[in-house]
Short mmCIF file of C-alpha atoms in Angstrom, two decimals:
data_model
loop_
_atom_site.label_atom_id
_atom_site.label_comp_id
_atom_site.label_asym_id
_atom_site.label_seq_id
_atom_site.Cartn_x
_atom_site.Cartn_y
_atom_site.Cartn_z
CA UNK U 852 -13.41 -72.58 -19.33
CA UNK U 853 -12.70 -75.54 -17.30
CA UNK U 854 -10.97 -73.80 -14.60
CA UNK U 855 -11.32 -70.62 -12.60
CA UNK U 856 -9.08 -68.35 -14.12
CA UNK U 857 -7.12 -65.62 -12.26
CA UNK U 858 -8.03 -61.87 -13.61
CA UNK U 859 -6.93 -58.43 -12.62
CA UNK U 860 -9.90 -56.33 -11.00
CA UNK U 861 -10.51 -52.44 -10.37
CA UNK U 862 -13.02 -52.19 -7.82
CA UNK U 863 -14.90 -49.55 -5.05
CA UNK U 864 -14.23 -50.58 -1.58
CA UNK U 865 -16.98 -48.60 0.24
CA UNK U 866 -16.70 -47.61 4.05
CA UNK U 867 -19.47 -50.08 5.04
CA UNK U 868 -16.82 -52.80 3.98
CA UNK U 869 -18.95 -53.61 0.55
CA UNK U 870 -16.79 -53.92 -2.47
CA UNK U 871 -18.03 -53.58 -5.94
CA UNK U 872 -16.03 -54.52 -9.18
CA UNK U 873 -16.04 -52.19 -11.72
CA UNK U 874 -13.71 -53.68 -14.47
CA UNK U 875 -11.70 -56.58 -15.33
CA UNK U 876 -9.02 -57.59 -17.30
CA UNK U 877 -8.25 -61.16 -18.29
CA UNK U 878 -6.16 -63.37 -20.69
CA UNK U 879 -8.29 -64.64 -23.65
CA UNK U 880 -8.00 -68.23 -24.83
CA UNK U 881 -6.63 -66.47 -28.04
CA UNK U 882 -4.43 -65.53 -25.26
CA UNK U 883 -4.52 -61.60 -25.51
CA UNK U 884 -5.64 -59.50 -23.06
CA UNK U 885 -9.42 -58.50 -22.91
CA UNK U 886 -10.91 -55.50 -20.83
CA UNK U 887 -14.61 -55.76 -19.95
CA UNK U 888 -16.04 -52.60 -17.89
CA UNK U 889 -18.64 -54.09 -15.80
CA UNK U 890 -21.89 -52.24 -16.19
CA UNK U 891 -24.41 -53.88 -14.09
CA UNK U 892 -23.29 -56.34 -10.64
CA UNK U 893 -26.91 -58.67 -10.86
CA UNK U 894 -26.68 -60.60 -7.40
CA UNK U 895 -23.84 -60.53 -4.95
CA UNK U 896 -23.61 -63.66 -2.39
CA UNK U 897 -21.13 -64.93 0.37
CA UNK U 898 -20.03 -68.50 0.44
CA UNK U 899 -18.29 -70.45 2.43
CA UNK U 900 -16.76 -73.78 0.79
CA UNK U 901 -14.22 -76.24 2.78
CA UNK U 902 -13.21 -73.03 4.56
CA UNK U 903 -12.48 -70.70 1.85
CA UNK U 904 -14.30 -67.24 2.06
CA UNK U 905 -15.45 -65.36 -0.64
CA UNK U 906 -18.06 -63.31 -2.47
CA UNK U 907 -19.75 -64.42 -5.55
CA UNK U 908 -20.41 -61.55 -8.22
CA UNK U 909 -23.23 -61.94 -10.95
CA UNK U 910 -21.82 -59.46 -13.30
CA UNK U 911 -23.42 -57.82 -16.70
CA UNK U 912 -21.05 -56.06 -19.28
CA UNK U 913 -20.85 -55.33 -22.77
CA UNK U 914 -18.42 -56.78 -25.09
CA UNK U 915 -18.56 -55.92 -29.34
CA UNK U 916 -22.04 -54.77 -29.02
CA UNK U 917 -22.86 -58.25 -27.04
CA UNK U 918 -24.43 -58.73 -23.99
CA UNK U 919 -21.97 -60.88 -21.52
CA UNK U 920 -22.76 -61.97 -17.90
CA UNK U 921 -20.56 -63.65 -15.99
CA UNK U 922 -19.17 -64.91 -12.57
CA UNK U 923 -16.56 -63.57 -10.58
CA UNK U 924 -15.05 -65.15 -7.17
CA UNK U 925 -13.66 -62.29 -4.78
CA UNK U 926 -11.39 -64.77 -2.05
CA UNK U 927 -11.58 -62.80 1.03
CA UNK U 928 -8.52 -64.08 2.44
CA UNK U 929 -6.17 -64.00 -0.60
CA UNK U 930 -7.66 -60.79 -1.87
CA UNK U 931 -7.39 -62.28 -5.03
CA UNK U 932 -10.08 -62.61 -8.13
CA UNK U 933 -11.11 -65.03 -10.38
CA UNK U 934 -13.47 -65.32 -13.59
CA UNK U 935 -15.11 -68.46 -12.39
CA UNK U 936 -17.75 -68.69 -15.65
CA UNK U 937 -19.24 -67.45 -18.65
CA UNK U 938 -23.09 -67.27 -17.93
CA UNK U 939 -24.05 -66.26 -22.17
#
C-alpha cells in the first residue's frame, strides 16, 4: 500500500476524551470489502506533522486464522481514519 487509504471505523469514545477503535472495514486491493475486529490496540501516540493532528494506533487483529498488525491514523480535525500500513 503506497498510500494511506481511507477506512470506515467503529470505535469507544470514553468520557476522559480517549478513543479506542474496535473494528474496521476497508476496500481490499481485490477490491471487496474486508472487516477486521481489532483485538488488541499495542501502542497509541499523538503526532503532530506540518500541522495536522492525529493519533497513531498500533493495532493487532486476526484475519483467516493469521495474525495481522497494523497502523491506523485517527485525524483529529477531520474525524476521519485511515489504514496507513500493514506491519506483518
Amino acid at each position: 500500500m503506497e498510500k494511506a487509504q481511507k477506512i470506515e471505523v467503529i470505535a469507544i469514545h470514553g468520557t476522559d476524551g480517549q478513543i479506542r477503535p474496535l473494528r474496521i472495514r476497508f476496500a481490499g486491493e481485490d477490491h471487496q470489502l474486508h472487516r477486521l475486529c481489532i483485538d488488541q490496540i499495542v501502542s497509541t501516540r499523538e503526532v503532530i506533522y506540518v500541522g495536522i493532528e492525529a493519533m497513531i494506533y498500533l493495532c493487532r487483529a486476526q484475519e483467516e486464522n493469521r495474525e495481522r498488525i497494523f497502523e491506523l491514523r485517527y485525524n483529529i480535525r477531520s474525524h476521519d481514519w485511515h489504514l496507513l500500513r500493514w506491519v506483518c
